Coordinates of C-alpha atoms and ligand atoms in Angstrom, one line a residue:
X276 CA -42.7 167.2 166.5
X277 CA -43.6 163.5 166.2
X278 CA -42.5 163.8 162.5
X279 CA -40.8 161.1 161.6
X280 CA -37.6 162.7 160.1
X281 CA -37.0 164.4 163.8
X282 CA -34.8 162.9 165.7
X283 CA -32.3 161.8 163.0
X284 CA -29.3 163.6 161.4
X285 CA -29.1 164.3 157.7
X286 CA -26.9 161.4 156.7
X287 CA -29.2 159.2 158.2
X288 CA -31.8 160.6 155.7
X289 CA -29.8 160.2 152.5
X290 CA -30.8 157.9 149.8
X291 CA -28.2 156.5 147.4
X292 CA -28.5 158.9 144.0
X293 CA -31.4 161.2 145.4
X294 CA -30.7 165.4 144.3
X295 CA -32.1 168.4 146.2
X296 CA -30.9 170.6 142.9
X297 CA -30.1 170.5 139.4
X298 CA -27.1 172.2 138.0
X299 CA -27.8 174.4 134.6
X300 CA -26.0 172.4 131.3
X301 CA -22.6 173.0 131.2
X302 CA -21.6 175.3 128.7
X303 CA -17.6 176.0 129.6
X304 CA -16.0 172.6 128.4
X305 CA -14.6 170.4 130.6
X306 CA -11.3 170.6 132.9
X307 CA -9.4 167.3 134.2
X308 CA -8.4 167.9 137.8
X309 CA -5.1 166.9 138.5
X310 CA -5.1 163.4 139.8
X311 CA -3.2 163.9 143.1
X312 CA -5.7 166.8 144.1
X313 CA -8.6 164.1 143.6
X314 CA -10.0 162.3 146.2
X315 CA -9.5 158.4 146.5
X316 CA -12.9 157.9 147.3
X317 CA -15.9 160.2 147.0
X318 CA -17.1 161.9 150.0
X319 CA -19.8 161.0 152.0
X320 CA -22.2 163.7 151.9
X321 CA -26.0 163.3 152.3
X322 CA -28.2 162.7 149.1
X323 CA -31.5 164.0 149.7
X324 CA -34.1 165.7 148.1
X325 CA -35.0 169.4 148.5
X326 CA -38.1 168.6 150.8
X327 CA -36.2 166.3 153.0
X328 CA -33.3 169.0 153.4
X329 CA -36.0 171.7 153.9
X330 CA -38.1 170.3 157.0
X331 CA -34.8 168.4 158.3
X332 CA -33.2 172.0 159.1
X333 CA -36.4 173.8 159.8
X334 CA -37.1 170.9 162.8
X335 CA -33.9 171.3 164.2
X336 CA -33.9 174.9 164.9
X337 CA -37.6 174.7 166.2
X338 CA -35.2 173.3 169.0
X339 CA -33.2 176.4 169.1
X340 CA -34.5 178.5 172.4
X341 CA -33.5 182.1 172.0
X342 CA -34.7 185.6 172.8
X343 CA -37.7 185.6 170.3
X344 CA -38.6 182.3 171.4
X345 CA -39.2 183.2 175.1
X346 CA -38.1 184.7 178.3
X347 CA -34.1 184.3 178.5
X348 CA -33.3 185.5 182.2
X349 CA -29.6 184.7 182.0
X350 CA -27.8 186.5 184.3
X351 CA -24.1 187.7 183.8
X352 CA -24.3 187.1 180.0
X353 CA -26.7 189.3 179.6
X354 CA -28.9 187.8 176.7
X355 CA -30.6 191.1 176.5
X356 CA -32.8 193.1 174.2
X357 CA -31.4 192.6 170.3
X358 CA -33.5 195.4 168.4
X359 CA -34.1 193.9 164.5
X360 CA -33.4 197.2 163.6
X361 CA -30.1 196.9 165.0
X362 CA -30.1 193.2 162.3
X363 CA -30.9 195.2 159.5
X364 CA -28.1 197.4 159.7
X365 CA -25.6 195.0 160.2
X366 CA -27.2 193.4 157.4
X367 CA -27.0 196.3 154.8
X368 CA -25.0 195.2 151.6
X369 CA -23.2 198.9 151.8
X370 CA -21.9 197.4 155.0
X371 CA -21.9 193.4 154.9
X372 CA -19.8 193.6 151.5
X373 CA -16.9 195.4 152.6
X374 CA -14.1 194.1 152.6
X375 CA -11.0 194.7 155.0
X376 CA -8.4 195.4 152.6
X377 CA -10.5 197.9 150.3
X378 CA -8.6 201.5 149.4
X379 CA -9.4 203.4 152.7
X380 CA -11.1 206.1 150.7
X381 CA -14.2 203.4 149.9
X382 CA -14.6 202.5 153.4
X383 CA -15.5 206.4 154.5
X384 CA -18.9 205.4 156.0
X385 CA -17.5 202.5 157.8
X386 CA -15.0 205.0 159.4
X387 CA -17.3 207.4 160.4
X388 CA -19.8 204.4 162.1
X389 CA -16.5 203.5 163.9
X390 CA -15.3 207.0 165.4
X391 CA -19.2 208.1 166.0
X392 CA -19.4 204.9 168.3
X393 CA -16.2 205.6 169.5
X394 CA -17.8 209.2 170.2
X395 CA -21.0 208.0 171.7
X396 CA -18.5 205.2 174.6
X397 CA -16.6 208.2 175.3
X398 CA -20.3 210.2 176.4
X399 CA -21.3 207.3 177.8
X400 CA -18.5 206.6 180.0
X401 CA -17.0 209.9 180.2
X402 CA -13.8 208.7 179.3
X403 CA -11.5 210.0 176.9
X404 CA -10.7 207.5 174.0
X405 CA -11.8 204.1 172.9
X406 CA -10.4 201.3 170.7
X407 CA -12.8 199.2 168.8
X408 CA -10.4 196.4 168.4
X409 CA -10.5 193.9 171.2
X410 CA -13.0 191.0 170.1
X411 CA -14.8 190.2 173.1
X412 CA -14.8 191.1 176.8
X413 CA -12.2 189.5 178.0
X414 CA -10.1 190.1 175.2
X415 CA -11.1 194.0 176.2
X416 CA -9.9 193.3 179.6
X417 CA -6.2 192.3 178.3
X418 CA -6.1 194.8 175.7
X419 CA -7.0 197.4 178.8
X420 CA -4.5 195.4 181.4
X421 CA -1.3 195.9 178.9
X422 CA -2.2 199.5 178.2
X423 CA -1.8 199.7 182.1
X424 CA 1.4 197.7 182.1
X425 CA 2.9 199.8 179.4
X426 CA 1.8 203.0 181.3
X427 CA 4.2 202.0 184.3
X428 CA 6.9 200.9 182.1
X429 CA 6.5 204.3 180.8
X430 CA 7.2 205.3 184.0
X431 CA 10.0 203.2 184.7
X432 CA 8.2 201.6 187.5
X433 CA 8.2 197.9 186.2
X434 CA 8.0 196.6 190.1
X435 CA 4.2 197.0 189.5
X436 CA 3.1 193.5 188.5
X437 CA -0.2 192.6 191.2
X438 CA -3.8 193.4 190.2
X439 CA -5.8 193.3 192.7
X440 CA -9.2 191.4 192.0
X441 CA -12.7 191.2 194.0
X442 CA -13.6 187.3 195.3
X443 CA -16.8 188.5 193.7
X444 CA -15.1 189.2 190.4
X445 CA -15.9 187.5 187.0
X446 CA -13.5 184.3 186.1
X447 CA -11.8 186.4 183.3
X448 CA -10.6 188.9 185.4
X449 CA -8.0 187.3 187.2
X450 CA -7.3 185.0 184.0
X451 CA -6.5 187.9 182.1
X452 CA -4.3 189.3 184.2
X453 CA -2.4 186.2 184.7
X454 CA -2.2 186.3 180.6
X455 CA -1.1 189.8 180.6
X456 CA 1.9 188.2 182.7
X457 CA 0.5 189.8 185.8
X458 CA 0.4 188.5 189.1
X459 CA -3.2 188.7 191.0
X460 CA -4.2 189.3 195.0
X461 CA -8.0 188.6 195.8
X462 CA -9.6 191.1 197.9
X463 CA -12.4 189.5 200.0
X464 CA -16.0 190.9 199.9
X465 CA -18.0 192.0 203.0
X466 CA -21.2 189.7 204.3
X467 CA -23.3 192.4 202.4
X468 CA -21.2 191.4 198.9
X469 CA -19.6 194.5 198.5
X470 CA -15.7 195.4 198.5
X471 CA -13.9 194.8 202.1
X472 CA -12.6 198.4 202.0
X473 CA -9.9 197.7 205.1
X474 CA -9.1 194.4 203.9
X475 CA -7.9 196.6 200.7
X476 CA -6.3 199.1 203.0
X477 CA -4.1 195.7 204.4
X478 CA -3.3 194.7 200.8
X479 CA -2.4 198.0 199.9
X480 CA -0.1 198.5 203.3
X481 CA 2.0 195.5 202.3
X482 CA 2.0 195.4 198.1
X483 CA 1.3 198.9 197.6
X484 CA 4.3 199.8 195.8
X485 CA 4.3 196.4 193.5
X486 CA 0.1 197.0 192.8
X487 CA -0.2 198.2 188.4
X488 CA -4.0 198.0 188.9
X489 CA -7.5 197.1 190.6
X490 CA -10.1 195.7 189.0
X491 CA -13.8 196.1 189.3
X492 CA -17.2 195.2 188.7
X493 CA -20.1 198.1 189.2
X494 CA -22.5 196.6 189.8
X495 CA -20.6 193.9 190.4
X496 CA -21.6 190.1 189.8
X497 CA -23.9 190.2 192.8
X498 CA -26.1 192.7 191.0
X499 CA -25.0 195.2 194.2
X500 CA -23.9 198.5 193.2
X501 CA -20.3 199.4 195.2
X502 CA -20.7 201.9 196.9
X503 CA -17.4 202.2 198.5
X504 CA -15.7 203.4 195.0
X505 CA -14.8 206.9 195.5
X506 CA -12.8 205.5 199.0
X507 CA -11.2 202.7 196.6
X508 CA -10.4 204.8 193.8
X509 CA -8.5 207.1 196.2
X510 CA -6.7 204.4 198.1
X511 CA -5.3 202.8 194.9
X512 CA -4.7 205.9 193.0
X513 CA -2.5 207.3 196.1
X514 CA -0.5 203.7 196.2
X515 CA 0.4 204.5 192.5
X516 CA -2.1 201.8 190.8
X517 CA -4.5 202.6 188.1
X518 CA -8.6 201.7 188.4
X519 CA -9.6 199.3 185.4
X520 CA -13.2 198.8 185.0
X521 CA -15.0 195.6 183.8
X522 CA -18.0 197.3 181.7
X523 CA -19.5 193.7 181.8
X524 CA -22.5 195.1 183.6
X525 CA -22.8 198.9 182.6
X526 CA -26.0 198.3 181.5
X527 CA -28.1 199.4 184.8
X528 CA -25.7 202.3 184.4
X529 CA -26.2 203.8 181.3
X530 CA -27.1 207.3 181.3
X531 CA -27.0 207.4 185.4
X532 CA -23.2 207.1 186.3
X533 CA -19.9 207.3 184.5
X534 CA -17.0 205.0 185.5
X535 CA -14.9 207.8 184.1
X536 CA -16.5 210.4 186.7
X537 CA -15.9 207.7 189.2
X538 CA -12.4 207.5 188.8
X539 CA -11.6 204.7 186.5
X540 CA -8.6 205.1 184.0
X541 CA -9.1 202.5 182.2
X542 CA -12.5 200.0 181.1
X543 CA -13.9 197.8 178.5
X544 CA -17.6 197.7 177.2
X545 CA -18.8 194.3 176.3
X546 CA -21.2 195.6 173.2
X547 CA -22.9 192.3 172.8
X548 CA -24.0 192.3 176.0
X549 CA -24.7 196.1 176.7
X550 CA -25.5 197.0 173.4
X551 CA -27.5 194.2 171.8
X552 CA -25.7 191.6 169.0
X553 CA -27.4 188.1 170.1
X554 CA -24.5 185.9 171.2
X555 CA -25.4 182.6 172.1
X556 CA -23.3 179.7 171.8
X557 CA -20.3 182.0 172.5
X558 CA -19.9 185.2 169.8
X559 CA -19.4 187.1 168.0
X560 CA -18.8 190.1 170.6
X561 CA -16.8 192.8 170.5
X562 CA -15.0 194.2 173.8
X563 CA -13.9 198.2 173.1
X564 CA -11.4 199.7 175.4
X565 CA -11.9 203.2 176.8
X566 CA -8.8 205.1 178.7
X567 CA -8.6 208.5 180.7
X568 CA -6.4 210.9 178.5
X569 CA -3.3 210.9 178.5
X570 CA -3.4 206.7 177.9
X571 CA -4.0 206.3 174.4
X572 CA -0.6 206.1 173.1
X573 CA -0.2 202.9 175.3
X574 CA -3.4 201.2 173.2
X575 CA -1.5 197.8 171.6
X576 CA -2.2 196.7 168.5
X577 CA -4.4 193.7 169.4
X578 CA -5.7 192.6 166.2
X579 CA -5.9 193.9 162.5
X580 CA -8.6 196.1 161.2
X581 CA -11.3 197.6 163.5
X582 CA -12.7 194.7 165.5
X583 CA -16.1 192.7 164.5
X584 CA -17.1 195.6 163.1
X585 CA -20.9 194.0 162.2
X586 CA -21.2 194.3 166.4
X587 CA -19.8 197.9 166.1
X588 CA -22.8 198.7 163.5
X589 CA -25.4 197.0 166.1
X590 CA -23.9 198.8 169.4
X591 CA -24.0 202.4 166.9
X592 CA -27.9 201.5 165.9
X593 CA -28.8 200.5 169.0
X594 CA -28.0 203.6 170.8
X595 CA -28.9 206.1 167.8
X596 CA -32.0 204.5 168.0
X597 CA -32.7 205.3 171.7
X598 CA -30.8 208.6 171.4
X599 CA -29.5 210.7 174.4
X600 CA -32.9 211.1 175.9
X601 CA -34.1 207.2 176.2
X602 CA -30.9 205.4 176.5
X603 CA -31.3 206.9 180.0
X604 CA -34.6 204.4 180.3
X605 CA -32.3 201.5 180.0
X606 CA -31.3 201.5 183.8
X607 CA -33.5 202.5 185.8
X608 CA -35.9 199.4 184.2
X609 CA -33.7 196.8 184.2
X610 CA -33.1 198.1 188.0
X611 CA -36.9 198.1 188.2
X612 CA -37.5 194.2 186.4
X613 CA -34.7 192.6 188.9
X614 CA -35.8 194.1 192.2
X615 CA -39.7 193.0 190.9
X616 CA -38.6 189.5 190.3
X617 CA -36.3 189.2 193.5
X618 CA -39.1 191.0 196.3
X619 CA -41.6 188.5 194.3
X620 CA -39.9 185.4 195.0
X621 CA -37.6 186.0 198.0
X622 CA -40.1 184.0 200.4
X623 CA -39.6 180.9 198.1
X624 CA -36.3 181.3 197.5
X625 CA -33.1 182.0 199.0
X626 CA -32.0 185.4 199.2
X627 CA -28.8 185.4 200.9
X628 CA -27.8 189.4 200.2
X629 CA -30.9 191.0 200.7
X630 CA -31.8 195.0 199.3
X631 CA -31.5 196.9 196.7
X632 CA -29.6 195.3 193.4
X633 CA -29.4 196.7 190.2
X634 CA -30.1 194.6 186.6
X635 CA -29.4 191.3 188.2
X636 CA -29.5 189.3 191.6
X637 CA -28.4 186.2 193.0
X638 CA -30.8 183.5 194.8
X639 CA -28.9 180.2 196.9
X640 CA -31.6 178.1 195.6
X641 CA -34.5 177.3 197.0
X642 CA -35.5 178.3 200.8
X643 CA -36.6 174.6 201.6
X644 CA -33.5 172.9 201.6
X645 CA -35.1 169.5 203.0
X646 CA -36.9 168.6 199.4
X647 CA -33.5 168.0 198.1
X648 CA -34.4 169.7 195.0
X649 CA -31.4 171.9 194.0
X650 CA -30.6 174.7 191.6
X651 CA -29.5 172.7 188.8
X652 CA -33.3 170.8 189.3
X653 CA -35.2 174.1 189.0
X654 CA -32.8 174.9 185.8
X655 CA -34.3 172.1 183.9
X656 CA -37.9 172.2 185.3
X657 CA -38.1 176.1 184.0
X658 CA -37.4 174.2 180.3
X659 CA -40.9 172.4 180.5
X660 CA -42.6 175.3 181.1
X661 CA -41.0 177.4 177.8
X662 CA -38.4 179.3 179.7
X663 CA -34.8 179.8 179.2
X664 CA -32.7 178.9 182.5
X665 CA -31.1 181.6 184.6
X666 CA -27.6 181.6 185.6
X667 CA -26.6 178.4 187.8
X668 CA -23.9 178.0 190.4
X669 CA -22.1 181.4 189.3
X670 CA -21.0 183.3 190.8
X671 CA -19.2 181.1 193.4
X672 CA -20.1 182.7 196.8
X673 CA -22.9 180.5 197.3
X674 CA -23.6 176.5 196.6
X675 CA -26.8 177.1 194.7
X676 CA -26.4 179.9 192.6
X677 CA -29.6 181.0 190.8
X678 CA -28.4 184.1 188.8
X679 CA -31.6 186.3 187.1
X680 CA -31.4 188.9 185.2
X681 CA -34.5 190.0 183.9
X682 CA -33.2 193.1 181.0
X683 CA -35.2 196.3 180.7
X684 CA -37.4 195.1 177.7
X685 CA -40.0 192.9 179.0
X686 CA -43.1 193.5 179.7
X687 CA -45.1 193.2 183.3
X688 CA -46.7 190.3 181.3
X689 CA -44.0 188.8 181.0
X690 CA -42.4 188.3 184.0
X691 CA -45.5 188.1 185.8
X692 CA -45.5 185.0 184.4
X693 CA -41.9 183.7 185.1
X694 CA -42.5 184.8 188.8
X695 CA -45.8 182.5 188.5
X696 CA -43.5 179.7 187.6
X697 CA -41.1 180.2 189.5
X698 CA -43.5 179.8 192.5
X699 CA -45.2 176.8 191.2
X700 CA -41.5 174.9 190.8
X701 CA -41.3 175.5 194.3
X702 CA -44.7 174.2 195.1
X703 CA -43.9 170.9 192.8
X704 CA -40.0 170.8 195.1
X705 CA -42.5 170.1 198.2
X706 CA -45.3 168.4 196.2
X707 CA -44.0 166.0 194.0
X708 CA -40.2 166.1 194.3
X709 CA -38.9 163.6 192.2
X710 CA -40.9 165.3 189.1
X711 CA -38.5 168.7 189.7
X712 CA -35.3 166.1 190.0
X713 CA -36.8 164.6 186.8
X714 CA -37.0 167.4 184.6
X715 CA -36.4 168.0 181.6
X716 CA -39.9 166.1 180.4
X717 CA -40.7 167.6 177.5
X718 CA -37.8 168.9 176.0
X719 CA -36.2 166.4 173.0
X720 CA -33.4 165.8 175.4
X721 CA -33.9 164.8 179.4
X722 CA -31.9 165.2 181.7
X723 CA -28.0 164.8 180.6
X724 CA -25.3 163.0 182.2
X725 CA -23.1 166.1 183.0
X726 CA -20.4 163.9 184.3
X727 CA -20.2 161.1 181.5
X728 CA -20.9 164.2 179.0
X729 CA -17.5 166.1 180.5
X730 CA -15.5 163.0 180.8
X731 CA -16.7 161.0 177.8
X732 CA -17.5 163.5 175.6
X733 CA -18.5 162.2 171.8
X734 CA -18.1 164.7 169.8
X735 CA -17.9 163.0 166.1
X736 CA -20.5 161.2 164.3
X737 CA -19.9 157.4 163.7
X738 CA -20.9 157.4 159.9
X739 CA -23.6 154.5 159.7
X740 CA -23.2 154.5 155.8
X741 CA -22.6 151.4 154.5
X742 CA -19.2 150.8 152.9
X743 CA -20.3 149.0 150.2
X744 CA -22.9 151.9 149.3
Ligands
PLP1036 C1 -19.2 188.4 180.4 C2 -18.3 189.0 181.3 C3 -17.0 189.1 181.1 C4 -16.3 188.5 179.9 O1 -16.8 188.9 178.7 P1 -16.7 188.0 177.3 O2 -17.2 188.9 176.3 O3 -17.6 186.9 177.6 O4 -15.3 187.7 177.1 C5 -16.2 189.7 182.0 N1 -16.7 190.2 183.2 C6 -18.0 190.1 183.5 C7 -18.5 190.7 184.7 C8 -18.9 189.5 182.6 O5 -20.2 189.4 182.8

């Protein structure tokens, strides 16, 4: 990397009058542009040649760290296994050329990928009908909340304006609702992490006439499967609310339990998280809603056409290519990967909801507080060593939030070797202190300012070219 065109941006590289290309001779004639649509000056764009342009953009995304680059524990987001099979079919021309306003009677293999994947949520989930529209998660989970509002409106019984939401629950959740013009009650979360089922019972006692819905994570963000849900489900069915489900996490799920079988009416599936689509730097993703029958006429029309329908062809080849048989796998290993991981590091590290978790688990940092070393210090210290961080400081139960989630596709290897890590940044937090505190060393970029970055952020480029040039 010690190249000497790293390190710089493009413009920096250009070189008055250099090409990269060379357009064929011009055999249409010439056009005048109309003077007011021409520029008063000629843009500034980079003149390089081909070389320069080549090794320029092939450095910079050497600096790219992704799932085929390493081990990308990332809990919550769920960075997870992104078959290329699954690429290649997004990529096919029959599919990538299609465009939204074609004659519906060109688009009939399109329409089939959409209702077979529709097909394959509603066996998954064993719920009765999903919409492929909503573009991301939490785009699902308002797409899902106004199909509940309109179900009581139905009803005539507008008074129902709470959702009730889990302390433990994911940010969106109550942020949706508030969107969806609902009003939102937390319900607090026993020392084990899981719903407090008579703290609901209160809740329910006082609002339980005004309550449209409950929402829920299973597992929830803790990585602990609730086991309370059939109790919940009956207590907010019988105060006249409906269950939503945030599918955020059905991947330990899959092929084991059904949120429709455990009494959910309504749910969204984040498909870039469950079922592959690499989404880093925040899409594309695709959020289907599922309802219980008898909801589907309240689905709104959230968007034109079907959705990012290149995620819908991922989610479809991703699960045709397991099939009924080894989508069942998915689970019951990335049950098996997390539990390794957190029995393997717990006497390091803080494990402040001990047992049994499903696909992910939450540490509070390091056991030996006195080093000083926090979460965000291991973070950066896992970056010399070639591994994507974790999760940090979500969720907000605890001050030092180290979220792993390990997916069901690695191999022992693997994560044999992040444990090893793991254990040898603790060591270094005792050893050598200030070298954890230091880290990044060997990334392009140290250690950030995260306060000058979020107050003083520089987000343009201050062009260097010379005027005169
Ligand atoms: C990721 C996530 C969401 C939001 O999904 P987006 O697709 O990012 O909008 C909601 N709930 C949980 C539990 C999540 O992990």
């Amino acid at each position: 990397m010690n190249n000497k065109l790293y390190g710089h941006l493009i413009f920096e590289l250009s070189q008055p009058g250099r090409r990269g290309y060379s357009l064929p001779k011009n055999r249409f004639g010439n056009y005048t542009v109309p003077r007011e649509l021409c520029r008063e000056e000629d843009a500034r764009l980079p003149e390089c040649d081909e070389m320069t342009v080549v090794r320029h953009y092939t450095n910079l995304s050497g600096n790219n760290f992704g799932v085929d680059n390493g081990f990308y524990p990332l809990g919550s987001c769920t960075m997870k296994y992104n078959p290329k099979i699954d690429e290649e079919m997004a990529a096919l021309p029959q599919f990538a050329s299609l465009h939204p306003l074609q004659p519906a009677e060109t688009v009939k293999g399109a329409e089939a990928v959409c209702t077979l994947l529709c097909r394959s949520l509603c066996a998954l989930t064993g719920l009765h009908a999903f919409t492929l529209k909503p573009f991301a998660g939490a785009h699902g989970e308002l797409t899902g909340l106004m199909v509940i509002r309109k179900y009581h409106e139905s009803r005539g019984d507008s008074a129902r304006r709470l959702v009730i939401v889990p302390d433990s629950a994911h940010g969106t959740n109550p942020a949706s609702a508030a969107v969806c013009g609902l009003d939102i009650i937390e319900v607090k979360s026993l020392a084990d992490g899981t719903v407090d089922v008579e703290a609901l019972k209160d809740l329910l006692a006082q609002h339980g006439a005004e309550v449209a819905a409950m929402m829920m994570t299973n597992p929830n963000t803790l990585g602990l499967f609730e086991r309370q849900i059939p109790e919940i489900e009956q207590l907010v069915h019988a105060a006249g609310g409906l269950m939503y489900y945030d599918g955020a996490n059905l991947n330990p799920m899959l092929g084991a339990a059904r949120p429709g079988d455990m009494g959910f009416d309504v749910m969204h599936i984040n498909l870039h998280k469950t079922f592959s689509t690499p989404h880093g730097g925040g899409g594309p993703g695709a959020g289907p809603v599922g309802v219980r029958k008898g909801l589907e006429p309240f689905f709104p029309g959230v968007s034109p056409y079907h959705g990012n329908f290149a995620v819908a062809i991922r989610a479809y080849a991703y699960i045709l290519s397991l099939g009924r048989e080894h989508i069942k796998e998915v689970g019951p290993l990335a049950t098996l990967n997390a539990n390794y991981i957190k029995e393997s590091l717990k006497d390091v590290y803080e494990l402040p909801i001990d047992g049994l978790c499903k696909h992910e688990f939450v540490f509070d940092g390091l056991k030996d507080k006195s080093t000083g070393v926090t979460t965000m210090d291991v973070a950066k210290r896992l970056l010399d060593y070639g591994y994507h961080a974790p999760t940090i400081y979500f969720p907000l139960l605890f001050h030092e939030s180290l979220m792993i989630e390990p997916t069901e596709n690695e191999s022992k290897e693997t994560i044999d070797g992040f444990i090893s890590i793991m254990r040898r940044i603790a060591e270094e937090a005792k050893s050598d202190p200030e070298l954890v505190k230091s880290a990044p060393h060997t990334t392009p970029i140290g250690r950030v300012d995260d306060v000058l970055a979020a107050k003083h952020p520089v987000t343009t480029y201050k062009q260097m070219v010379n005027d005169a040039d």
